PDB file of C-alpha atoms in Angstrom:
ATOM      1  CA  UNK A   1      -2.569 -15.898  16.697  1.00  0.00           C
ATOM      2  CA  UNK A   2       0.113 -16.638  19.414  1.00  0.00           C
ATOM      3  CA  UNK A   3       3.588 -15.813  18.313  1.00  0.00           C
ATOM      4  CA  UNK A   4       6.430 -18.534  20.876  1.00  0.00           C
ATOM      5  CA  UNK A   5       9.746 -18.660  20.333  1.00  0.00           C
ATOM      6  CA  UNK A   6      12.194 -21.373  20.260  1.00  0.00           C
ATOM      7  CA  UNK A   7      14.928 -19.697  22.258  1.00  0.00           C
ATOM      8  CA  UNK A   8      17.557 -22.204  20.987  1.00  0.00           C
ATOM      9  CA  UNK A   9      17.368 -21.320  17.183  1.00  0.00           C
ATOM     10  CA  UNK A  10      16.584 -17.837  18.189  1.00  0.00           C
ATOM     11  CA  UNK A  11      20.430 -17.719  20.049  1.00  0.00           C
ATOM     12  CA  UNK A  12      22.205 -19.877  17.509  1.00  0.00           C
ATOM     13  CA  UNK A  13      20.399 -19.596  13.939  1.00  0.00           C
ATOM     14  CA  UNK A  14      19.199 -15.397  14.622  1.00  0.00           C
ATOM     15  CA  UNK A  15      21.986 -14.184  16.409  1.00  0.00           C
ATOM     16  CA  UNK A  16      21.931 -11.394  13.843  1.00  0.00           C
ATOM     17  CA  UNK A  17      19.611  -9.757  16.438  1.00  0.00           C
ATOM     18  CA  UNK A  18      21.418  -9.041  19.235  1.00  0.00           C
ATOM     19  CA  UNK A  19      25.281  -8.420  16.925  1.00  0.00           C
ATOM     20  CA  UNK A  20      23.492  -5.909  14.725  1.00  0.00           C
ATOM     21  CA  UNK A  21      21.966  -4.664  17.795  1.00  0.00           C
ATOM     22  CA  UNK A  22      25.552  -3.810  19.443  1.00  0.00           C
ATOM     23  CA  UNK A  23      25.754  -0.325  17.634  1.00  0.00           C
ATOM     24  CA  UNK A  24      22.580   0.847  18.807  1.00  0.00           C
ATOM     25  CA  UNK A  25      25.009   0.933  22.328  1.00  0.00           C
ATOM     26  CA  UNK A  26      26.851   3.752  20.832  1.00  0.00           C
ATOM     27  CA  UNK A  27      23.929   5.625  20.679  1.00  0.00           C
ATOM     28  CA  UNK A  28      22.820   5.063  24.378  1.00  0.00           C
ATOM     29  CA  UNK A  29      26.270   5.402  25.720  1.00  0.00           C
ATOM     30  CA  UNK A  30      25.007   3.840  29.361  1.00  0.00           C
ATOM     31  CA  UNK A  31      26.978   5.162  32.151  1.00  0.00           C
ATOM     32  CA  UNK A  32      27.521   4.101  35.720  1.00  0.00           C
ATOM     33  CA  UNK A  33      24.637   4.245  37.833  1.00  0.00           C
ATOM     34  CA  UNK A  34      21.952   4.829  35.562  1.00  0.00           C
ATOM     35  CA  UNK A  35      18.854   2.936  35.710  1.00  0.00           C
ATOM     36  CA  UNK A  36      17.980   1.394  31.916  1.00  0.00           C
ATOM     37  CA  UNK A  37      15.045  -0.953  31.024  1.00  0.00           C
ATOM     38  CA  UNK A  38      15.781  -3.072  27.978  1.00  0.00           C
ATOM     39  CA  UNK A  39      12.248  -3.374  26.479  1.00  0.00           C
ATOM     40  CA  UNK A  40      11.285  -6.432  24.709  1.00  0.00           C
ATOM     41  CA  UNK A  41      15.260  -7.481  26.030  1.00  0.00           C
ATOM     42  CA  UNK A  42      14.651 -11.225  24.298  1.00  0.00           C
ATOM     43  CA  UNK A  43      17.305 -13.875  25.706  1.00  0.00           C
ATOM     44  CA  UNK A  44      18.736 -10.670  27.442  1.00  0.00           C
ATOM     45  CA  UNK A  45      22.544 -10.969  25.704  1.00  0.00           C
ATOM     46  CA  UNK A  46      22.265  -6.986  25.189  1.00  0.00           C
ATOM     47  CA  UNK A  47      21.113  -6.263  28.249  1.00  0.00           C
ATOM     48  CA  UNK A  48      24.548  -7.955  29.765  1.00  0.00           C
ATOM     49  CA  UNK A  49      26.027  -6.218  27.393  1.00  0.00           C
ATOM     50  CA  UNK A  50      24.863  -2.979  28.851  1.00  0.00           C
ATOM     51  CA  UNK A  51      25.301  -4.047  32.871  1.00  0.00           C
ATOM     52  CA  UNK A  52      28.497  -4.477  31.949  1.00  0.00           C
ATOM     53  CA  UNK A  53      28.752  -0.378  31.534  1.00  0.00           C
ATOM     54  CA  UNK A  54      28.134   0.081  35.249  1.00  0.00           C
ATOM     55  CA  UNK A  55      24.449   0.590  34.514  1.00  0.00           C
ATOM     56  CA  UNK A  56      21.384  -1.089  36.500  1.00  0.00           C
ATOM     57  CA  UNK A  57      19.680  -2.585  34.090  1.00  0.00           C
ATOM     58  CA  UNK A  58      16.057  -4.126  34.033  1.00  0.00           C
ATOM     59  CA  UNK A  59      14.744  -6.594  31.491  1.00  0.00           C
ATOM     60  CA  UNK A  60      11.190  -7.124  30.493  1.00  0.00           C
ATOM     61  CA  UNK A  61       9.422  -9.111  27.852  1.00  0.00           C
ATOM     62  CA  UNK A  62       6.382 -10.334  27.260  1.00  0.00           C
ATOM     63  CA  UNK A  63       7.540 -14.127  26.407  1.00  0.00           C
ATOM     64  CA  UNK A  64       8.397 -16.798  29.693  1.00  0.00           C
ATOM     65  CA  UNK A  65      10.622 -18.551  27.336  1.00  0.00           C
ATOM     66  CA  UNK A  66      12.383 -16.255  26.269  1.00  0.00           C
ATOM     67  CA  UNK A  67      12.663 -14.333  30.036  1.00  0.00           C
ATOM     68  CA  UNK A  68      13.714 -18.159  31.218  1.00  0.00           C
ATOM     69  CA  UNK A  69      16.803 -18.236  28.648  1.00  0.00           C
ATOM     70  CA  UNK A  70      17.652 -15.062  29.719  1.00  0.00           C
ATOM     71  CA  UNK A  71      17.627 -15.552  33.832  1.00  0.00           C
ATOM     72  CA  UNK A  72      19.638 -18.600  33.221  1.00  0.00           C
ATOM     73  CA  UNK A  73      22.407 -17.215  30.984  1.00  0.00           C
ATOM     74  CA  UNK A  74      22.472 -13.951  33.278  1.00  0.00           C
ATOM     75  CA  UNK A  75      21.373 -14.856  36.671  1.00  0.00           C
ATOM     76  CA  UNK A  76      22.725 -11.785  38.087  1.00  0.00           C
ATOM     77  CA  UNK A  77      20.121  -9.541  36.193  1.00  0.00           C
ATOM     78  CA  UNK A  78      16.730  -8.575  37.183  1.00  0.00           C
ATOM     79  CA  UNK A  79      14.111 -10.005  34.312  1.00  0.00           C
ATOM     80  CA  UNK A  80      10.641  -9.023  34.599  1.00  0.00           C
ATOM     81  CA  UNK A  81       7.487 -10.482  32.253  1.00  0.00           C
ATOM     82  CA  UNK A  82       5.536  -7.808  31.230  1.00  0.00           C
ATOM     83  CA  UNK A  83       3.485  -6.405  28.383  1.00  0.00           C
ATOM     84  CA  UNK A  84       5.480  -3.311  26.710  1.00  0.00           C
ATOM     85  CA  UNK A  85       2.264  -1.838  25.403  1.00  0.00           C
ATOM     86  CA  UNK A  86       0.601  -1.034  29.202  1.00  0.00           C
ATOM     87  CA  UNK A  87       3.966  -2.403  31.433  1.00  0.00           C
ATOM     88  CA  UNK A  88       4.593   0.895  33.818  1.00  0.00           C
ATOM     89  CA  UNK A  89       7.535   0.906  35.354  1.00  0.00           C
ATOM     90  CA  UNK A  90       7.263   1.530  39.059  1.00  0.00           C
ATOM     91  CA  UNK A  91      10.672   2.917  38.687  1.00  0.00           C
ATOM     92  CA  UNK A  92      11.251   5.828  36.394  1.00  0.00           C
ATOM     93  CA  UNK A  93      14.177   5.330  34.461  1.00  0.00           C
ATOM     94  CA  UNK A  94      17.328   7.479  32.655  1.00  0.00           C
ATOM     95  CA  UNK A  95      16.844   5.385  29.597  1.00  0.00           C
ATOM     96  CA  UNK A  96      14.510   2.578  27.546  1.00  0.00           C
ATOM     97  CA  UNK A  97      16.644   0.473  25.252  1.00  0.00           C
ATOM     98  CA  UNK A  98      14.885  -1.533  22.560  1.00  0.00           C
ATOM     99  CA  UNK A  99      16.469  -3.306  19.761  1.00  0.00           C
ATOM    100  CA  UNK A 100      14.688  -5.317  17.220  1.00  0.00           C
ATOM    101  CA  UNK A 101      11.573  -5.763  19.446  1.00  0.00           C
ATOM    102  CA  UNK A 102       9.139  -2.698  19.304  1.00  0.00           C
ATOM    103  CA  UNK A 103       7.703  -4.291  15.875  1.00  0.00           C
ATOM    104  CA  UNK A 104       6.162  -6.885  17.384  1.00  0.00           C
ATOM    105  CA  UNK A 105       3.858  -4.319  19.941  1.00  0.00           C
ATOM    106  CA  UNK A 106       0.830  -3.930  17.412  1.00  0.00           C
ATOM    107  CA  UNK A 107      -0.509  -1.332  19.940  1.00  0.00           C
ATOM    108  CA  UNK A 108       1.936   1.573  19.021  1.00  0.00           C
ATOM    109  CA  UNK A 109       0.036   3.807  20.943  1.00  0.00           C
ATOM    110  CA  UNK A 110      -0.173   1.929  24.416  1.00  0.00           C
ATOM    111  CA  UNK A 111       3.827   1.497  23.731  1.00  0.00           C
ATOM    112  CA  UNK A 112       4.782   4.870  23.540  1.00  0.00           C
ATOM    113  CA  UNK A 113       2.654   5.683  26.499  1.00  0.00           C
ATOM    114  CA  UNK A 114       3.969   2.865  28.565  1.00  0.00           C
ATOM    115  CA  UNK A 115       7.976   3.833  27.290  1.00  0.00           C
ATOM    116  CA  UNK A 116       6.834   7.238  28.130  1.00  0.00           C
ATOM    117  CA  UNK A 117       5.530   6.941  31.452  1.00  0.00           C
ATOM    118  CA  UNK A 118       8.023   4.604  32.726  1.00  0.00           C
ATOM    119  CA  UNK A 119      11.103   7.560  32.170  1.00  0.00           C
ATOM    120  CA  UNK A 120      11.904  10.174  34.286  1.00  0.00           C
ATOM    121  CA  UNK A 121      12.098  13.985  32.526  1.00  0.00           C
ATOM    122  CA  UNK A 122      14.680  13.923  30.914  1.00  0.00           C
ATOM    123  CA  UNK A 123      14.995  10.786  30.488  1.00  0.00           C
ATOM    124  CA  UNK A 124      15.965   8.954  26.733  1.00  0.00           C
ATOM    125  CA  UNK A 125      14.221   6.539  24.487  1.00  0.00           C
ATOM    126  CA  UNK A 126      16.731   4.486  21.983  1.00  0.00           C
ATOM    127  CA  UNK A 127      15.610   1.867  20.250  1.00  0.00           C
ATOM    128  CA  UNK A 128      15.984   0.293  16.521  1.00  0.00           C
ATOM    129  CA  UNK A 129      13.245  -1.860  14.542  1.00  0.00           C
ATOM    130  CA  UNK A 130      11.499  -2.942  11.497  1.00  0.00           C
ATOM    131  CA  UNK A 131      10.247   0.374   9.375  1.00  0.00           C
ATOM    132  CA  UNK A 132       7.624   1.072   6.609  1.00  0.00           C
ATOM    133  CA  UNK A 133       8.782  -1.631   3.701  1.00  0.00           C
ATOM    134  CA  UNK A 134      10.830  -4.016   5.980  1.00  0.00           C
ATOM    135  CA  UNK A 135      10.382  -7.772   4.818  1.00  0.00           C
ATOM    136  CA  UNK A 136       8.309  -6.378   2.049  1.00  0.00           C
ATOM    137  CA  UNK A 137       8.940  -9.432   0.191  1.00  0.00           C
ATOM    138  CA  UNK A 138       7.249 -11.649   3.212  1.00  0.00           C
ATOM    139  CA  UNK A 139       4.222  -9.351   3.704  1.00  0.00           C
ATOM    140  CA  UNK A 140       3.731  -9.293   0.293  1.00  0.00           C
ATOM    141  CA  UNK A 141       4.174 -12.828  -0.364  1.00  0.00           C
ATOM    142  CA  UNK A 142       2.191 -14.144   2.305  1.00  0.00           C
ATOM    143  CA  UNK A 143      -1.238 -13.339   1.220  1.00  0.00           C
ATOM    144  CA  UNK A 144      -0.344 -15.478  -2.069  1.00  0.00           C
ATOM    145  CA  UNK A 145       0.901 -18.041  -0.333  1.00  0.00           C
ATOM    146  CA  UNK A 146      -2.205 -18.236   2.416  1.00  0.00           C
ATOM    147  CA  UNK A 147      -4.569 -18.140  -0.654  1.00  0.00           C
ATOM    148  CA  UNK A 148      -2.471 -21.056  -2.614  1.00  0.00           C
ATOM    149  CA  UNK A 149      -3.304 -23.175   0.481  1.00  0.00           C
ATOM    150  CA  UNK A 150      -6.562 -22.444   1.219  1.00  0.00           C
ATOM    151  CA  UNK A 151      -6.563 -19.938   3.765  1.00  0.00           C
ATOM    152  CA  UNK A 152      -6.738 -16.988   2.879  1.00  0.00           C
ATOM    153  CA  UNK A 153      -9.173 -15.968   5.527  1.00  0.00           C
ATOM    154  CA  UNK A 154      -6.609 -17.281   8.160  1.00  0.00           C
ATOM    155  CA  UNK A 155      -3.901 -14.607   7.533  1.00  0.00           C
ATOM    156  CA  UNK A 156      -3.250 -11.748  10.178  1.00  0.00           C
ATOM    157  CA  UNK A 157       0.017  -9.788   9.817  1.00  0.00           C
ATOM    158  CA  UNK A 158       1.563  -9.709  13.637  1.00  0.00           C
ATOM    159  CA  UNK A 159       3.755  -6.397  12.680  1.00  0.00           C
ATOM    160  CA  UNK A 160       3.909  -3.032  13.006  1.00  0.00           C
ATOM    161  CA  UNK A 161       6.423  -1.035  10.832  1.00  0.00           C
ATOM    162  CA  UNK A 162       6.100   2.483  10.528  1.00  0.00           C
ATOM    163  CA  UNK A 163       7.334   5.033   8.464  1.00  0.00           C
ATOM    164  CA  UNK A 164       9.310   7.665  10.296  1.00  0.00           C
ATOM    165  CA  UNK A 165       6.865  10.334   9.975  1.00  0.00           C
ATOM    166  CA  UNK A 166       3.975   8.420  11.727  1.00  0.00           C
ATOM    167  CA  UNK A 167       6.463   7.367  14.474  1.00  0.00           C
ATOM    168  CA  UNK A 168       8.086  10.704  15.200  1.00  0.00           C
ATOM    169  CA  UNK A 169       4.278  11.961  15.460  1.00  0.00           C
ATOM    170  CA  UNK A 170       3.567   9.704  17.867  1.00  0.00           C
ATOM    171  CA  UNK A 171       6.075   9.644  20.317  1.00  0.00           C
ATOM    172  CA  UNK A 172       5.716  14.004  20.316  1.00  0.00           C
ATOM    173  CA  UNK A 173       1.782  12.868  21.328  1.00  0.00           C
ATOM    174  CA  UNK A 174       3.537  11.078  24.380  1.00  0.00           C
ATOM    175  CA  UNK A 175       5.904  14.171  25.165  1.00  0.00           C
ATOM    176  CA  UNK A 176       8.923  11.915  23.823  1.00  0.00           C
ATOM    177  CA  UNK A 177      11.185  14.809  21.648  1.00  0.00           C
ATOM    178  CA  UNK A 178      12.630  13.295  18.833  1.00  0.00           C
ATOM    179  CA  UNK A 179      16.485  13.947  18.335  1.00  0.00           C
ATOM    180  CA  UNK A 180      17.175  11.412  15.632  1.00  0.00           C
ATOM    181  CA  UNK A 181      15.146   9.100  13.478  1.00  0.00           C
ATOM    182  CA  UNK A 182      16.653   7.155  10.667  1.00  0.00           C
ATOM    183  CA  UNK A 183      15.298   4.970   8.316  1.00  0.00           C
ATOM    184  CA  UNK A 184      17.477   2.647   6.106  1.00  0.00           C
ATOM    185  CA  UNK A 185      18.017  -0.533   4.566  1.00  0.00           C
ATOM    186  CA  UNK A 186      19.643  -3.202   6.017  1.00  0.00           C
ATOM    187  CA  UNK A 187      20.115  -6.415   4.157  1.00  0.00           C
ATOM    188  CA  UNK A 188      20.722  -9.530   6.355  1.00  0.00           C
ATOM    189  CA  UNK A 189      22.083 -12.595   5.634  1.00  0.00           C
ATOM    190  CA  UNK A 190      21.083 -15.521   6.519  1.00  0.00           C
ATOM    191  CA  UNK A 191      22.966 -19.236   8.200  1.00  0.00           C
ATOM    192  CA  UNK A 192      22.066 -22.460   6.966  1.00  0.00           C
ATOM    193  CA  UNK A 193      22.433 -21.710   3.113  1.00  0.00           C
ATOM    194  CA  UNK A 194      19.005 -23.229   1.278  1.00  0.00           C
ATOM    195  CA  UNK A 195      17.580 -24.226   4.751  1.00  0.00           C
ATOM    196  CA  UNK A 196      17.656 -20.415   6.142  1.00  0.00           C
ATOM    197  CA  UNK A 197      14.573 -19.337   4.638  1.00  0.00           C
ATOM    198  CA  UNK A 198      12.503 -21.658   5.998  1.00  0.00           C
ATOM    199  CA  UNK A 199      14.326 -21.877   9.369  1.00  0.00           C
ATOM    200  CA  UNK A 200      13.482 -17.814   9.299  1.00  0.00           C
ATOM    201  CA  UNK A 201       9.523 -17.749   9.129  1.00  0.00           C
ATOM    202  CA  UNK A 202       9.194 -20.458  11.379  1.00  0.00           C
ATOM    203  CA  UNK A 203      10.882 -18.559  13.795  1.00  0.00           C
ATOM    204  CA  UNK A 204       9.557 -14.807  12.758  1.00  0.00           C
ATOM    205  CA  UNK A 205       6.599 -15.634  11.221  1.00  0.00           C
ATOM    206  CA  UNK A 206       5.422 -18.746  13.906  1.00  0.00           C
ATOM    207  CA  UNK A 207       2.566 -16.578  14.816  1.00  0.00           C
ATOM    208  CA  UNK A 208       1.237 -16.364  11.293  1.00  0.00           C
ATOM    209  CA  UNK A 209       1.366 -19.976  10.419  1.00  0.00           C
ATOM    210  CA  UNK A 210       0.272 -21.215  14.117  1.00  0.00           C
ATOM    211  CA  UNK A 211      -3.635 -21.165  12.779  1.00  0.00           C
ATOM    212  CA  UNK A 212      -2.539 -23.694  10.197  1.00  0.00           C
ATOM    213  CA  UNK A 213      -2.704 -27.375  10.066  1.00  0.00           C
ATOM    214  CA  UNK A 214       0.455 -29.001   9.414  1.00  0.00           C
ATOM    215  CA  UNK A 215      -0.070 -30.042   5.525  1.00  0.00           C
ATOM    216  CA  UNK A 216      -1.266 -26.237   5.127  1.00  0.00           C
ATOM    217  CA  UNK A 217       1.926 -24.755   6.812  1.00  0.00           C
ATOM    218  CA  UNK A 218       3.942 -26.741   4.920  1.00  0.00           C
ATOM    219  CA  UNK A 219       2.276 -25.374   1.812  1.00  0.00           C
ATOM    220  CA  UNK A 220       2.422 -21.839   2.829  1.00  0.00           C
ATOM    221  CA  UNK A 221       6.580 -22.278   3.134  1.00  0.00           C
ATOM    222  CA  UNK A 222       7.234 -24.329   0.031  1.00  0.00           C
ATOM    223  CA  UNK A 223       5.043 -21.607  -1.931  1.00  0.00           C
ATOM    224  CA  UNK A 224       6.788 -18.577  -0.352  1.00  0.00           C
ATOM    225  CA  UNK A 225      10.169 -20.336  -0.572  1.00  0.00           C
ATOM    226  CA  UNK A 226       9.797 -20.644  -4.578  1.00  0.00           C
ATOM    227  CA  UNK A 227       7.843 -17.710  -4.898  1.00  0.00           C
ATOM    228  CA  UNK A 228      10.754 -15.491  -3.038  1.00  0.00           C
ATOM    229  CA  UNK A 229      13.666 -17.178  -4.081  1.00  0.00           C
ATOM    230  CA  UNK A 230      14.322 -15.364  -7.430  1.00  0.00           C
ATOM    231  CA  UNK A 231      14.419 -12.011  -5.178  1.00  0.00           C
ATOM    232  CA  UNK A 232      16.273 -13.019  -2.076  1.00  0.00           C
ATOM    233  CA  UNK A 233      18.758 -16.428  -2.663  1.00  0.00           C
ATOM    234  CA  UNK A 234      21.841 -15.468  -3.844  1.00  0.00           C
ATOM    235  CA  UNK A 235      25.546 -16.973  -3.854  1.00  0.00           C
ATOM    236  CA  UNK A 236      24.247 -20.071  -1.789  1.00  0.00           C
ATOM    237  CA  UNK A 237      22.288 -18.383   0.889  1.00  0.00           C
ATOM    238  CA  UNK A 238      19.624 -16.163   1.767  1.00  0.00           C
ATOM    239  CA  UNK A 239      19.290 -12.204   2.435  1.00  0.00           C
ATOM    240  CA  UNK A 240      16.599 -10.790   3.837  1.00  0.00           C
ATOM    241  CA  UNK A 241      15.281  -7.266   2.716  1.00  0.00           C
ATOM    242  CA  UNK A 242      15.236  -5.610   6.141  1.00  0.00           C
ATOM    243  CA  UNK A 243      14.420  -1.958   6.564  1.00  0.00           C
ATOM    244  CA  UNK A 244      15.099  -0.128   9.872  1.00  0.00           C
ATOM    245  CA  UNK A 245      13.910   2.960  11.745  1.00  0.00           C
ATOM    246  CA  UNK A 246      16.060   4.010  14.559  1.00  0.00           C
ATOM    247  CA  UNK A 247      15.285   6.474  16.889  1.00  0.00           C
ATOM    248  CA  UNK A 248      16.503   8.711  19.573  1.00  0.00           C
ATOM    249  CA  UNK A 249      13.794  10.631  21.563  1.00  0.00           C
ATOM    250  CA  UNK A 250      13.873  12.701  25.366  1.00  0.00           C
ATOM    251  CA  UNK A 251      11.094  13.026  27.473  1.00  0.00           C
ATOM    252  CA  UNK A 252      10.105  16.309  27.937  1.00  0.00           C
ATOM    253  CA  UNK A 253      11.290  18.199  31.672  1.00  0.00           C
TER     254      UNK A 253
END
């Protein structure tokens, strides 16, 4: 399963990410100086946002096309392609930032080791992304529809969202004190009225319907979209049940 991004939709059709991301700033309150990694920083609009603070600010991803969008919208801003689940930074930094992005790193464990090593003591972990129940209606609905076209032994889930408890326990393994951890839900519209859906799980979901033929993917979508359309169309477009976990944590001195 290989999850790629069109970086194009991603900016214009999602740019939920990154606006809904812009409170999570409040919360890391970058100041002058300070040396931040944005971790899994996407098209990197949020880590600009952050530079422009006065902080020093390193993004990393593990996608070329996305780090490629990002270098050429901010040029001035150091972009590096890495793996967040074993990436070290050679660096220790004040802060890791991570907004909508630590869902997609299967290998929690490696994660909160890598966030961990890569901050100094002292230093602060805030990040925001998909908890226990988010798109319920998608990873419940996706088994149906992979079984409705044949494949049901083709289906692999690309996400991990935990409930607070399990996270909290595992970033005290890696010596990262939790200060804050909220869970709640966050229903998100959608653009493109009827079209949204669909334009949604081929971005978010690409991974999960790359192992399909093209008569099979379209089968997949066209069974989700009527199966899930009672529960999340409304007044012309689209809302997606999202459920969030967001989380403050210091590394231990």
């Amino acid at each position: 399963m290989s999850q790629t991004w069109n970086t194009g939709v991603y900016d214009t059709d999602m740019s939920f990410v990154s606006r809904f991301g812009e409170s999570l700033l409040e919360l890391l309150q970058p100041k002058e100086g300070e040396h931040i990694l944005d971790w899994g920083c996407g098209t990197g609009d949020l880590t600009a946002a952050i530079a422009r603070s006065g902080a020093r600010v390193t993004g990393i991803d593990a996608s070329p096309d996305m780090l490629a969008a990002a270098g050429a919208k901010h040029p001035e801003l150091e972009f590096i392609l890495a793996d967040g689940q074993s990436y070290i930074s050679p660096e220790q930094a004040d802060a890791v930032f991570s907004n909508a992005a630590l869902h997609w790193l299967t290998d929690a464990e490696g994660a909160a080791a890598s966030i961990a090593g890569s901050l100094r003591p002292g230093g602060r972990l805030v990040a925001e992304f998909g908890a226990h129940g988010n798109i319920a209606s998608v990873v419940r609905g996706l088994p149906a529809a992979f079984a409705a076209a044949g494949a049901a032994d083709k289906l692999r889930l690309p996400w991990y969202f935990p409930t607070v408890g399990e996270y909290a326990s595992l970033l005290e393994k890696y010596g990262l004190e939790v200060e804050l951890a909220l869970c709640f839900h966050r229903p998100t519209p959608l653009e493109d009225g009827e079209a949204g859906f669909r334009k949604w799980v081929n971005t978010f979901a690409n991974g999960v319907l790359s192992v399909l033929d093209n008569a099979s993917r379209q089968a997949v979508l066209d069974h989700l979209e009527q199966e899930l359309a009672p529960l999340l169309f409304r007044d012309g477009r689209w809302v997606m049940d999202y459920r969030r976990l967001r989380v403050v944590a210091r590394k231990r001195e």
